[in-house]
Amino acid sequence: AQSVTQLGSHVSVSEGALVLLRCNYSSSVPPYLFWYVQYPNQGLQLLLKYTSAATLVKGINGFEAEFKKSETSFHLTKPSAHMSDAAEYFCAARQGGSEKLVFGKGTKLTVNP
Amino acid sequence: EPEVTQTPSHQVTQMGQEVILRCVPISNHLYFYWYRQILGQKVEFLVSFYNNEISEKSEIFDDQFSVERPDGSNFTLKIRSTKLEDSAMYFCASNPDRNTEAFFGQGTRLTVV
């Protein structure tokens, strides 16, 4: 069964620093991959998605993610963190033929001034 | 911008009581989902619903759970006899077709006492 692993339940960066949130998936067949963000007291908002068209995917708010099949990874990056990026980030995968999303445990990002 | 809305935002119920969580998906969407997140754990898939029937469900979605689209706009999750371990944030989601990303509501926090 598909599983998604997010390394690091908490990541803390300084404002202006690089943000790197890690995500690995388990399937031998690359799934559709997504990053969602959850701000306090809000729902899950899609940041970006990989659907096999391009390995480097750009999303909203300056985030991007690179799909690496050899590493079964889909890490999320942003060159320069902003205070407003503080939130919880979830990586999710959906296998072709299934409708369900399989989520990682989430990474809480703190941005320090 | 259209959004998925869920009511109530927080519900407290006594163990053994029935609860109904309500969702209004985005109006032209055809696929509907319920997910839940127990505090400190992963977001977990419960059920997907298409064309007025369940299309996929997880092992969590046992006979205690049911879903319904009673009137063409609402999508409900019923838990017949709540248990303490049903306490969680419940997310509703929808999408226009199964190959696009899911749009999530803000969630209903269910507390069973």
Coordinates of N, CA and C in Angstrom, one line a residue:
Chain A
A1 N 0.8 -1.2 0.0 CA 0.0 0.0 0.0 C 0.9 1.3 0.0
Q2 N 0.3 2.3 -0.7 CA 1.1 3.5 -0.7 C 1.3 4.1 0.6
S3 N 2.5 4.7 0.9 CA 2.7 5.4 2.1 C 3.5 6.7 1.8
V4 N 3.3 7.7 2.6 CA 4.0 8.9 2.4 C 4.7 9.3 3.7
T5 N 6.0 9.6 3.6 CA 6.8 9.9 4.8 C 7.3 11.4 4.7
Q6 N 7.0 12.1 5.7 CA 7.6 13.5 5.8 C 8.6 13.5 7.0
L7 N 9.8 13.8 6.6 CA 10.9 13.8 7.6 C 10.9 15.1 8.3
G8 N 10.8 15.1 9.6 CA 10.7 16.3 10.4 C 9.3 16.7 10.7
S9 N 8.9 16.6 11.9 CA 7.5 17.1 12.2 C 7.5 18.6 12.4
H10 N 8.7 19.1 12.8 CA 8.8 20.6 13.0 C 10.1 21.0 12.3
V11 N 9.9 22.1 11.5 CA 11.1 22.8 10.9 C 11.0 24.2 11.3
S12 N 12.2 24.8 11.7 CA 12.2 26.2 12.0 C 13.3 26.9 11.2
V13 N 12.9 28.0 10.6 CA 13.9 28.7 9.7 C 13.8 30.2 10.1
S14 N 14.8 30.9 9.7 CA 14.8 32.4 9.9 C 14.1 33.0 8.6
E15 N 13.5 34.1 8.9 CA 12.9 34.9 7.7 C 14.0 35.2 6.7
G16 N 13.7 34.9 5.4 CA 14.7 35.1 4.4 C 15.5 33.8 4.1
A17 N 15.5 32.8 4.9 CA 16.3 31.6 4.7 C 15.5 30.6 3.8
L18 N 16.3 29.7 3.3 CA 15.7 28.6 2.4 C 14.8 27.7 3.2
V19 N 13.6 27.4 2.7 CA 12.7 26.4 3.3 C 12.9 25.1 2.5
L20 N 13.1 24.0 3.2 CA 13.1 22.7 2.6 C 12.3 21.8 3.4
L21 N 11.2 21.3 2.9 CA 10.4 20.3 3.6 C 10.4 19.0 2.8
R22 N 10.7 17.9 3.5 CA 11.0 16.6 2.8 C 9.8 15.7 2.7
C23 N 9.7 15.0 1.6 CA 8.6 14.1 1.4 C 9.1 12.9 0.6
N24 N 8.8 11.7 1.0 CA 9.1 10.5 0.2 C 7.9 9.7 0.1
Y25 N 7.7 9.0 -1.0 CA 6.6 8.1 -1.2 C 7.1 6.7 -1.4
S26 N 6.2 5.7 -1.2 CA 6.7 4.4 -1.2 C 6.5 3.6 -2.4
S27 N 5.6 4.0 -3.3 CA 5.2 3.2 -4.4 C 6.3 3.0 -5.5
S28 N 6.3 1.9 -6.1 CA 7.3 1.7 -7.2 C 6.7 2.3 -8.5
V29 N 5.4 2.6 -8.6 CA 4.8 3.3 -9.7 C 4.6 4.7 -9.2
P30 N 5.2 5.7 -9.9 CA 5.0 7.1 -9.4 C 3.6 7.5 -9.3
P31 N 3.1 8.0 -8.2 CA 1.8 8.4 -8.1 C 1.6 9.9 -8.4
Y32 N 0.4 10.3 -8.4 CA 0.2 11.8 -8.4 C 0.6 12.3 -7.0
L33 N 1.3 13.4 -6.9 CA 1.8 13.9 -5.7 C 1.3 15.4 -5.5
F34 N 1.1 15.7 -4.2 CA 0.5 17.0 -3.9 C 1.2 17.5 -2.6
W35 N 1.2 18.8 -2.5 CA 1.6 19.5 -1.3 C 0.4 20.4 -0.9
Y36 N -0.1 20.2 0.3 CA -1.2 21.1 0.9 C -0.6 21.9 2.0
V37 N -1.2 23.0 2.3 CA -0.8 23.9 3.4 C -2.0 24.1 4.3
Q38 N -1.8 24.1 5.6 CA -2.9 24.4 6.5 C -2.5 25.5 7.4
Y39 N -3.2 26.7 7.3 CA -2.9 27.8 8.2 C -3.8 27.5 9.4
P40 N -3.5 28.1 10.6 CA -4.3 27.9 11.8 C -5.7 28.2 11.6
N41 N -6.5 27.2 12.0 CA -8.0 27.3 12.0 C -8.6 27.4 10.5
Q42 N -7.8 26.9 9.6 CA -8.3 26.9 8.2 C -8.2 25.5 7.7
G43 N -8.8 25.3 6.5 CA -8.7 24.0 5.8 C -7.4 23.8 5.1
L44 N -7.4 22.7 4.4 CA -6.2 22.3 3.6 C -6.3 23.0 2.2
Q45 N -5.2 23.7 1.9 CA -5.2 24.5 0.6 C -4.1 23.9 -0.2
L46 N -4.4 23.7 -1.5 CA -3.4 23.1 -2.4 C -2.3 24.1 -2.7
L47 N -1.0 23.7 -2.5 CA 0.1 24.5 -2.9 C 0.6 24.2 -4.3
L48 N 0.7 22.9 -4.6 CA 1.1 22.5 -5.9 C 0.9 21.0 -6.1
K49 N 1.0 20.5 -7.4 CA 0.8 19.1 -7.6 C 1.7 18.6 -8.7
Y50 N 2.0 17.4 -8.7 CA 2.8 16.7 -9.7 C 1.9 15.6 -10.4
T51 N 1.8 15.7 -11.7 CA 0.9 14.8 -12.4 C 1.7 14.2 -13.6
S52 N 3.0 14.1 -13.6 CA 3.9 13.5 -14.5 C 4.2 14.4 -15.8
A53 N 3.7 15.6 -15.8 CA 3.9 16.5 -16.9 C 5.4 17.1 -16.9
A54 N 5.8 17.5 -15.7 CA 7.1 18.1 -15.5 C 7.6 17.8 -14.2
T55 N 8.9 17.5 -14.0 CA 9.4 17.1 -12.7 C 9.6 18.3 -11.8
L56 N 9.8 19.5 -12.3 CA 9.9 20.6 -11.4 C 8.5 21.4 -11.5
V57 N 7.9 21.4 -10.3 CA 6.5 22.0 -10.3 C 6.5 23.3 -9.5
K58 N 5.9 24.3 -10.1 CA 5.8 25.6 -9.3 C 4.4 25.7 -8.8
G59 N 4.4 26.2 -7.6 CA 3.1 26.4 -6.9 C 2.8 27.9 -6.5
I60 N 1.9 28.0 -5.6 CA 1.6 29.4 -5.2 C 2.5 29.8 -4.1
N61 N 2.5 31.1 -3.9 CA 3.3 31.7 -2.8 C 4.8 31.5 -2.9
G62 N 5.3 31.2 -4.1 CA 6.8 31.1 -4.3 C 7.3 29.7 -4.1
F63 N 6.5 28.7 -3.7 CA 6.9 27.4 -3.5 C 7.1 26.6 -4.7
E64 N 8.0 25.6 -4.7 CA 8.1 24.7 -5.8 C 8.6 23.3 -5.2
A65 N 8.4 22.3 -6.0 CA 8.8 21.0 -5.6 C 9.3 20.2 -6.8
E66 N 10.3 19.4 -6.5 CA 10.9 18.6 -7.6 C 10.7 17.1 -7.4
F67 N 10.1 16.5 -8.4 CA 9.9 15.0 -8.4 C 11.2 14.3 -8.8
K68 N 11.7 13.4 -7.9 CA 12.8 12.6 -8.3 C 12.5 11.2 -8.1
K69 N 12.3 10.5 -9.3 CA 11.9 9.1 -9.2 C 12.9 8.2 -8.6
S70 N 14.2 8.5 -8.9 CA 15.3 7.7 -8.4 C 15.3 7.7 -6.8
E71 N 14.9 8.8 -6.3 CA 14.9 9.0 -4.8 C 13.5 8.8 -4.2
T72 N 12.5 8.5 -5.0 CA 11.1 8.5 -4.6 C 10.8 9.7 -3.7
S73 N 11.2 10.9 -4.2 CA 11.0 12.1 -3.3 C 10.3 13.1 -4.1
F74 N 9.7 14.0 -3.3 CA 9.0 15.2 -3.8 C 9.1 16.3 -2.7
H75 N 10.3 16.8 -2.6 CA 10.6 17.8 -1.5 C 10.1 19.2 -2.0
L76 N 9.6 19.9 -1.0 CA 9.1 21.3 -1.2 C 10.1 22.3 -0.8
T77 N 10.3 23.3 -1.6 CA 11.3 24.3 -1.3 C 10.7 25.7 -1.6
K78 N 11.3 26.7 -0.9 CA 11.1 28.1 -1.2 C 12.4 28.8 -0.9
P79 N 12.9 29.6 -1.8 CA 14.2 30.2 -1.6 C 14.3 31.1 -0.4
S80 N 13.2 31.8 -0.1 CA 13.3 32.8 1.0 C 12.0 32.8 1.8
A81 N 12.1 32.4 3.0 CA 11.0 32.3 3.9 C 10.4 33.6 4.3
H82 N 9.1 33.6 4.4 CA 8.4 34.8 4.9 C 7.6 34.5 6.1
M83 N 7.4 35.4 7.0 CA 6.7 35.1 8.2 C 5.3 34.5 7.9
S84 N 4.7 34.9 6.8 CA 3.4 34.4 6.5 C 3.4 32.9 6.0
D85 N 4.6 32.4 5.9 CA 4.7 30.9 5.5 C 4.5 30.0 6.7
A86 N 4.5 30.5 7.9 CA 4.3 29.7 9.1 C 3.0 29.0 9.0
A87 N 3.0 27.7 9.0 CA 1.8 26.9 8.8 C 2.2 25.4 8.9
E88 N 1.2 24.5 8.7 CA 1.6 23.1 8.6 C 1.4 22.7 7.2
Y89 N 2.4 21.9 6.7 CA 2.5 21.4 5.3 C 2.3 19.9 5.3
F90 N 1.5 19.5 4.3 CA 1.2 18.1 4.2 C 1.5 17.7 2.8
C91 N 2.3 16.6 2.7 CA 2.5 15.9 1.4 C 1.5 14.8 1.2
A92 N 1.0 14.6 0.0 CA 0.0 13.6 -0.2 C 0.2 12.9 -1.5
A93 N -0.2 11.7 -1.7 CA -0.1 10.9 -2.9 C -1.4 10.3 -3.3
R94 N -1.6 10.2 -4.5 CA -2.8 9.4 -5.0 C -2.3 8.5 -6.1
Q95 N -2.6 7.2 -5.9 CA -2.2 6.3 -7.0 C -3.2 6.3 -8.1
G96 N -2.8 6.1 -9.3 CA -3.7 6.0 -10.5 C -4.6 4.9 -10.2
G97 N -5.9 5.1 -10.5 CA -6.9 4.1 -10.3 C -7.6 4.2 -9.0
S98 N -7.0 4.9 -8.1 CA -7.6 5.1 -6.7 C -8.0 6.6 -6.6
E99 N -9.1 6.9 -5.8 CA -9.4 8.2 -5.6 C -8.9 8.8 -4.3
K100 N -8.4 7.9 -3.4 CA -8.0 8.4 -2.1 C -6.6 9.0 -2.1
L101 N -6.5 10.1 -1.3 CA -5.2 10.7 -1.0 C -4.6 10.0 0.2
V102 N -3.3 9.7 0.1 CA -2.6 9.2 1.3 C -1.7 10.3 1.8
F103 N -1.9 10.7 3.0 CA -1.1 11.9 3.5 C 0.1 11.5 4.4
G104 N 1.1 12.3 4.4 CA 2.1 12.2 5.4 C 1.6 12.9 6.7
K105 N 2.4 12.8 7.7 CA 2.0 13.3 9.0 C 2.1 14.8 9.2
G106 N 2.6 15.4 8.2 CA 2.7 16.9 8.2 C 3.9 17.4 8.9
T107 N 4.4 18.6 8.4 CA 5.5 19.3 9.0 C 5.1 20.7 9.3
K108 N 5.3 21.0 10.6 CA 4.9 22.4 11.0 C 6.1 23.3 10.8
L109 N 5.9 24.3 10.0 CA 7.0 25.3 9.7 C 6.9 26.5 10.6
T110 N 7.9 26.8 11.3 CA 8.0 28.1 12.1 C 9.0 29.0 11.4
V111 N 8.6 30.3 11.2 CA 9.6 31.2 10.6 C 9.9 32.3 11.7
N112 N 11.2 32.4 12.0 CA 11.6 33.3 13.1 C 12.1 34.6 12.5
P113 N 11.8 35.7 13.1 CA 12.1 37.0 12.6 C 13.7 37.2 12.7
Chain B
E1 N -14.2 33.3 -4.8 CA -13.8 32.0 -5.2 C -14.6 30.9 -4.5
P2 N -15.1 29.9 -5.3 CA -16.0 28.9 -4.7 C -15.2 28.1 -3.6
E3 N -15.9 27.6 -2.6 CA -15.2 26.9 -1.6 C -16.1 25.8 -1.0
V4 N -15.5 24.8 -0.4 CA -16.2 23.8 0.3 C -16.5 24.3 1.7
T5 N -17.8 24.3 2.1 CA -18.1 24.7 3.5 C -18.6 23.6 4.3
Q6 N -18.2 23.6 5.6 CA -18.6 22.6 6.5 C -19.2 23.2 7.8
T7 N -20.2 22.5 8.2 CA -20.9 23.0 9.5 C -21.2 21.8 10.4
P8 N -21.1 21.9 11.7 CA -20.6 23.1 12.4 C -19.1 23.0 12.4
S9 N -18.4 24.1 12.9 CA -17.0 24.1 12.9 C -16.5 23.2 14.1
H10 N -17.3 23.2 15.2 CA -16.9 22.4 16.3 C -18.2 21.7 16.9
Q11 N -18.2 20.4 17.2 CA -19.3 19.8 17.7 C -18.8 18.9 18.9
V12 N -19.5 19.0 20.0 CA -19.3 18.2 21.2 C -20.5 17.2 21.3
T13 N -20.2 16.0 21.5 CA -21.3 15.0 21.7 C -20.9 14.0 22.7
Q14 N -22.0 13.4 23.3 CA -21.7 12.3 24.3 C -21.5 11.0 23.6
M15 N -20.7 10.2 24.2 CA -20.5 8.8 23.7 C -21.8 8.1 23.5
G16 N -21.9 7.4 22.4 CA -23.1 6.7 22.1 C -24.2 7.5 21.3
Q17 N -24.0 8.8 21.2 CA -24.9 9.6 20.4 C -24.6 9.6 19.0
E18 N -25.6 9.8 18.2 CA -25.4 10.0 16.7 C -25.1 11.4 16.4
V19 N -24.2 11.6 15.4 CA -23.8 12.9 14.9 C -23.9 12.9 13.4
I20 N -24.2 14.1 12.9 CA -24.2 14.3 11.5 C -23.4 15.5 11.2
L21 N -22.4 15.3 10.4 CA -21.5 16.4 10.0 C -21.9 16.8 8.5
R22 N -22.0 18.1 8.3 CA -22.5 18.6 7.1 C -21.5 19.3 6.2
C23 N -21.6 19.2 4.9 CA -20.7 19.7 4.0 C -21.5 20.2 2.8
V24 N -21.1 21.4 2.2 CA -21.6 21.8 1.0 C -20.4 21.9 0.0
P25 N -20.3 20.9 -0.9 CA -19.2 20.9 -1.8 C -19.4 22.0 -2.9
I26 N -18.3 22.3 -3.6 CA -18.4 23.2 -4.7 C -19.4 22.8 -5.7
S27 N -20.2 23.7 -6.3 CA -21.5 23.3 -6.9 C -21.3 22.5 -8.2
N28 N -20.3 22.6 -9.0 CA -20.1 21.8 -10.2 C -19.3 20.6 -10.0
H29 N -18.9 20.3 -8.8 CA -18.1 19.1 -8.5 C -18.9 17.8 -8.4
L30 N -18.2 16.7 -8.8 CA -18.9 15.5 -8.9 C -18.4 14.4 -7.9
Y31 N -17.2 14.6 -7.4 CA -16.6 13.6 -6.5 C -16.5 14.2 -5.1
F32 N -16.9 13.5 -4.1 CA -17.0 14.0 -2.8 C -16.3 13.0 -1.8
Y33 N -15.7 13.6 -0.8 CA -14.8 12.8 0.1 C -15.0 13.2 1.5
W34 N -14.7 12.3 2.4 CA -14.5 12.6 3.8 C -13.2 12.1 4.3
Y35 N -12.4 12.9 5.0 CA -11.2 12.5 5.6 C -11.3 12.9 7.1
R36 N -10.4 12.3 7.9 CA -10.4 12.7 9.3 C -8.9 12.8 9.7
Q37 N -8.7 13.6 10.8 CA -7.4 13.7 11.4 C -7.5 13.7 12.9
I38 N -7.1 12.6 13.5 CA -7.0 12.5 14.9 C -5.8 13.3 15.3
L39 N -6.0 14.0 16.5 CA -5.0 14.9 17.0 C -3.6 14.3 17.0
G40 N -2.6 14.9 16.3 CA -1.3 14.4 16.3 C -1.0 13.3 15.3
Q41 N -2.0 12.9 14.5 CA -1.9 11.8 13.6 C -2.1 12.3 12.1
K42 N -1.9 11.4 11.2 CA -2.1 11.7 9.8 C -3.5 12.0 9.4
V43 N -3.7 12.8 8.3 CA -5.0 12.9 7.7 C -5.3 11.5 7.0
E44 N -6.4 11.0 7.4 CA -6.8 9.6 6.8 C -8.0 9.7 6.0
F45 N -8.0 9.0 4.9 CA -9.1 8.8 4.0 C -10.2 8.0 4.6
L46 N -11.4 8.4 4.5 CA -12.6 7.6 5.0 C -13.4 7.0 3.8
V47 N -13.8 7.9 2.9 CA -14.8 7.5 1.9 C -14.8 8.4 0.7
S48 N -15.0 7.9 -0.4 CA -15.3 8.7 -1.6 C -16.7 8.4 -2.2
F49 N -17.3 9.3 -2.8 CA -18.7 9.2 -3.2 C -18.9 9.8 -4.6
Y50 N -19.4 9.1 -5.5 CA -19.6 9.6 -6.8 C -20.9 9.0 -7.4
N51 N -21.7 9.8 -8.1 CA -22.9 9.3 -8.7 C -23.8 8.6 -7.7
N52 N -23.9 9.3 -6.6 CA -24.9 8.8 -5.5 C -24.5 7.5 -4.9
E53 N -23.3 7.1 -5.0 CA -22.9 5.9 -4.3 C -21.5 5.9 -3.9
I54 N -21.1 5.1 -2.9 CA -19.7 5.1 -2.4 C -18.9 4.4 -3.5
S55 N -17.8 5.1 -3.8 CA -16.9 4.5 -4.9 C -15.7 3.9 -4.2
E56 N -15.3 4.3 -3.1 CA -14.1 3.7 -2.4 C -14.3 4.0 -0.9
K57 N -13.9 3.1 -0.1 CA -13.9 3.4 1.4 C -12.7 2.7 2.0
S58 N -12.3 3.2 3.2 CA -11.2 2.7 3.9 C -11.7 1.7 5.0
E59 N -10.8 1.0 5.6 CA -11.2 0.0 6.6 C -11.8 0.7 7.9
I60 N -11.5 2.0 8.0 CA -12.0 2.8 9.1 C -13.5 3.0 8.9
F61 N -14.0 3.1 7.7 CA -15.4 3.4 7.4 C -16.2 2.1 7.6
D62 N -16.5 1.8 8.8 CA -17.3 0.6 9.1 C -18.8 0.9 9.2
D63 N -19.5 0.0 9.7 CA -21.0 0.1 9.7 C -21.5 1.3 10.6
Q64 N -20.6 1.8 11.4 CA -21.0 3.0 12.2 C -21.1 4.2 11.4
F65 N -20.5 4.2 10.2 CA -20.4 5.4 9.4 C -21.4 5.3 8.2
S66 N -21.9 6.4 7.7 CA -22.7 6.4 6.5 C -22.6 7.8 5.9
V67 N -22.7 7.8 4.6 CA -22.7 9.1 3.9 C -24.0 9.2 3.0
E68 N -24.3 10.5 2.8 CA -25.5 10.7 2.0 C -25.4 12.1 1.3
R69 N -26.1 12.1 0.1 CA -26.2 13.4 -0.5 C -27.7 13.6 -0.7
P70 N -28.3 14.2 0.4 CA -29.8 14.1 0.5 C -30.5 15.0 -0.5
D71 N -29.9 16.1 -1.0 CA -30.7 17.1 -1.7 C -29.9 17.7 -2.9
G72 N -28.8 17.1 -3.3 CA -28.1 17.6 -4.5 C -27.1 18.7 -4.2
S73 N -27.1 19.2 -2.9 CA -26.1 20.2 -2.6 C -25.3 19.8 -1.3
N74 N -26.0 19.3 -0.4 CA -25.3 18.8 0.9 C -24.7 17.5 0.7
F75 N -23.7 17.2 1.5 CA -23.0 15.9 1.6 C -22.8 15.7 3.0
T76 N -23.4 14.6 3.6 CA -23.3 14.4 5.0 C -22.5 13.2 5.4
L77 N -21.9 13.2 6.6 CA -21.3 12.0 7.2 C -22.0 11.8 8.5
K78 N -22.6 10.6 8.7 CA -23.3 10.2 9.9 C -22.4 9.2 10.7
I79 N -22.3 9.4 11.9 CA -21.7 8.4 12.8 C -22.8 8.0 13.8
R80 N -23.2 6.7 13.7 CA -24.4 6.2 14.4 C -24.3 6.3 15.9
S81 N -23.2 5.8 16.4 CA -23.0 5.7 17.9 C -21.6 6.0 18.2
T82 N -21.4 7.3 18.5 CA -20.0 7.8 18.6 C -19.2 7.1 19.7
K83 N -17.9 7.0 19.5 CA -17.0 6.4 20.5 C -16.0 7.5 20.8
L84 N -15.3 7.4 21.9 CA -14.3 8.4 22.3 C -13.2 8.5 21.2
E85 N -12.9 7.4 20.5 CA -11.9 7.4 19.5 C -12.3 8.0 18.2
D86 N -13.6 8.4 18.1 CA -14.1 9.2 16.9 C -13.7 10.6 17.0
S87 N -13.2 11.1 18.1 CA -12.8 12.5 18.3 C -11.7 12.8 17.3
A88 N -12.0 13.8 16.5 CA -11.0 14.1 15.4 C -11.5 15.3 14.7
M89 N -10.7 15.8 13.8 CA -11.1 16.9 12.8 C -11.5 16.1 11.6
Y90 N -12.7 16.4 11.1 CA -13.3 15.8 9.9 C -13.3 16.8 8.8
F91 N -12.6 16.4 7.7 CA -12.6 17.2 6.5 C -13.4 16.7 5.4
C92 N -14.2 17.5 4.8 CA -14.9 17.2 3.5 C -14.1 17.8 2.4
A93 N -14.2 17.1 1.2 CA -13.5 17.6 0.0 C -14.3 17.2 -1.2
S94 N -14.0 18.0 -2.3 CA -14.7 17.6 -3.5 C -13.8 18.0 -4.7
N95 N -14.0 17.4 -5.8 CA -13.3 17.8 -7.1 C -14.2 17.5 -8.3
P96 N -14.0 18.3 -9.3 CA -14.9 18.1 -10.5 C -14.7 16.8 -11.3
D97 N -13.5 16.3 -11.2 CA -13.2 15.0 -11.8 C -12.1 14.3 -11.0
R98 N -11.9 13.0 -11.2 CA -11.0 12.3 -10.3 C -9.5 12.5 -10.6
N99 N -9.3 13.2 -11.7 CA -7.9 13.5 -12.0 C -7.4 14.8 -11.6
T100 N -8.2 15.6 -11.0 CA -7.8 17.0 -10.5 C -7.6 16.9 -9.0
E101 N -7.1 18.0 -8.4 CA -6.9 18.0 -7.0 C -8.2 18.1 -6.3
A102 N -8.2 17.7 -5.0 CA -9.3 17.8 -4.2 C -9.3 19.2 -3.5
F103 N -10.5 19.8 -3.3 CA -10.6 21.1 -2.6 C -11.2 20.7 -1.3
F104 N -10.6 21.2 -0.2 CA -11.0 20.8 1.1 C -11.7 21.9 1.8
G105 N -12.6 21.5 2.7 CA -13.3 22.5 3.6 C -12.4 22.7 4.8
Q106 N -12.9 23.6 5.7 CA -12.2 24.0 6.9 C -12.2 23.0 8.0
G107 N -13.1 22.0 7.9 CA -13.1 21.0 8.9 C -14.1 21.2 10.0
T108 N -14.6 20.1 10.5 CA -15.4 20.1 11.7 C -14.6 19.3 12.8
R109 N -14.4 20.0 13.9 CA -13.8 19.3 15.0 C -14.8 18.6 15.9
L110 N -14.8 17.3 15.9 CA -15.7 16.5 16.7 C -15.0 16.1 18.0
T111 N -15.7 16.4 19.1 CA -15.2 16.0 20.4 C -16.2 15.1 21.0
V112 N -15.9 13.8 21.3 CA -16.8 12.9 21.9 C -16.4 12.8 23.4
V113 N -17.3 13.0 24.3 CA -17.0 13.0 25.7 C -17.8 11.9 26.5

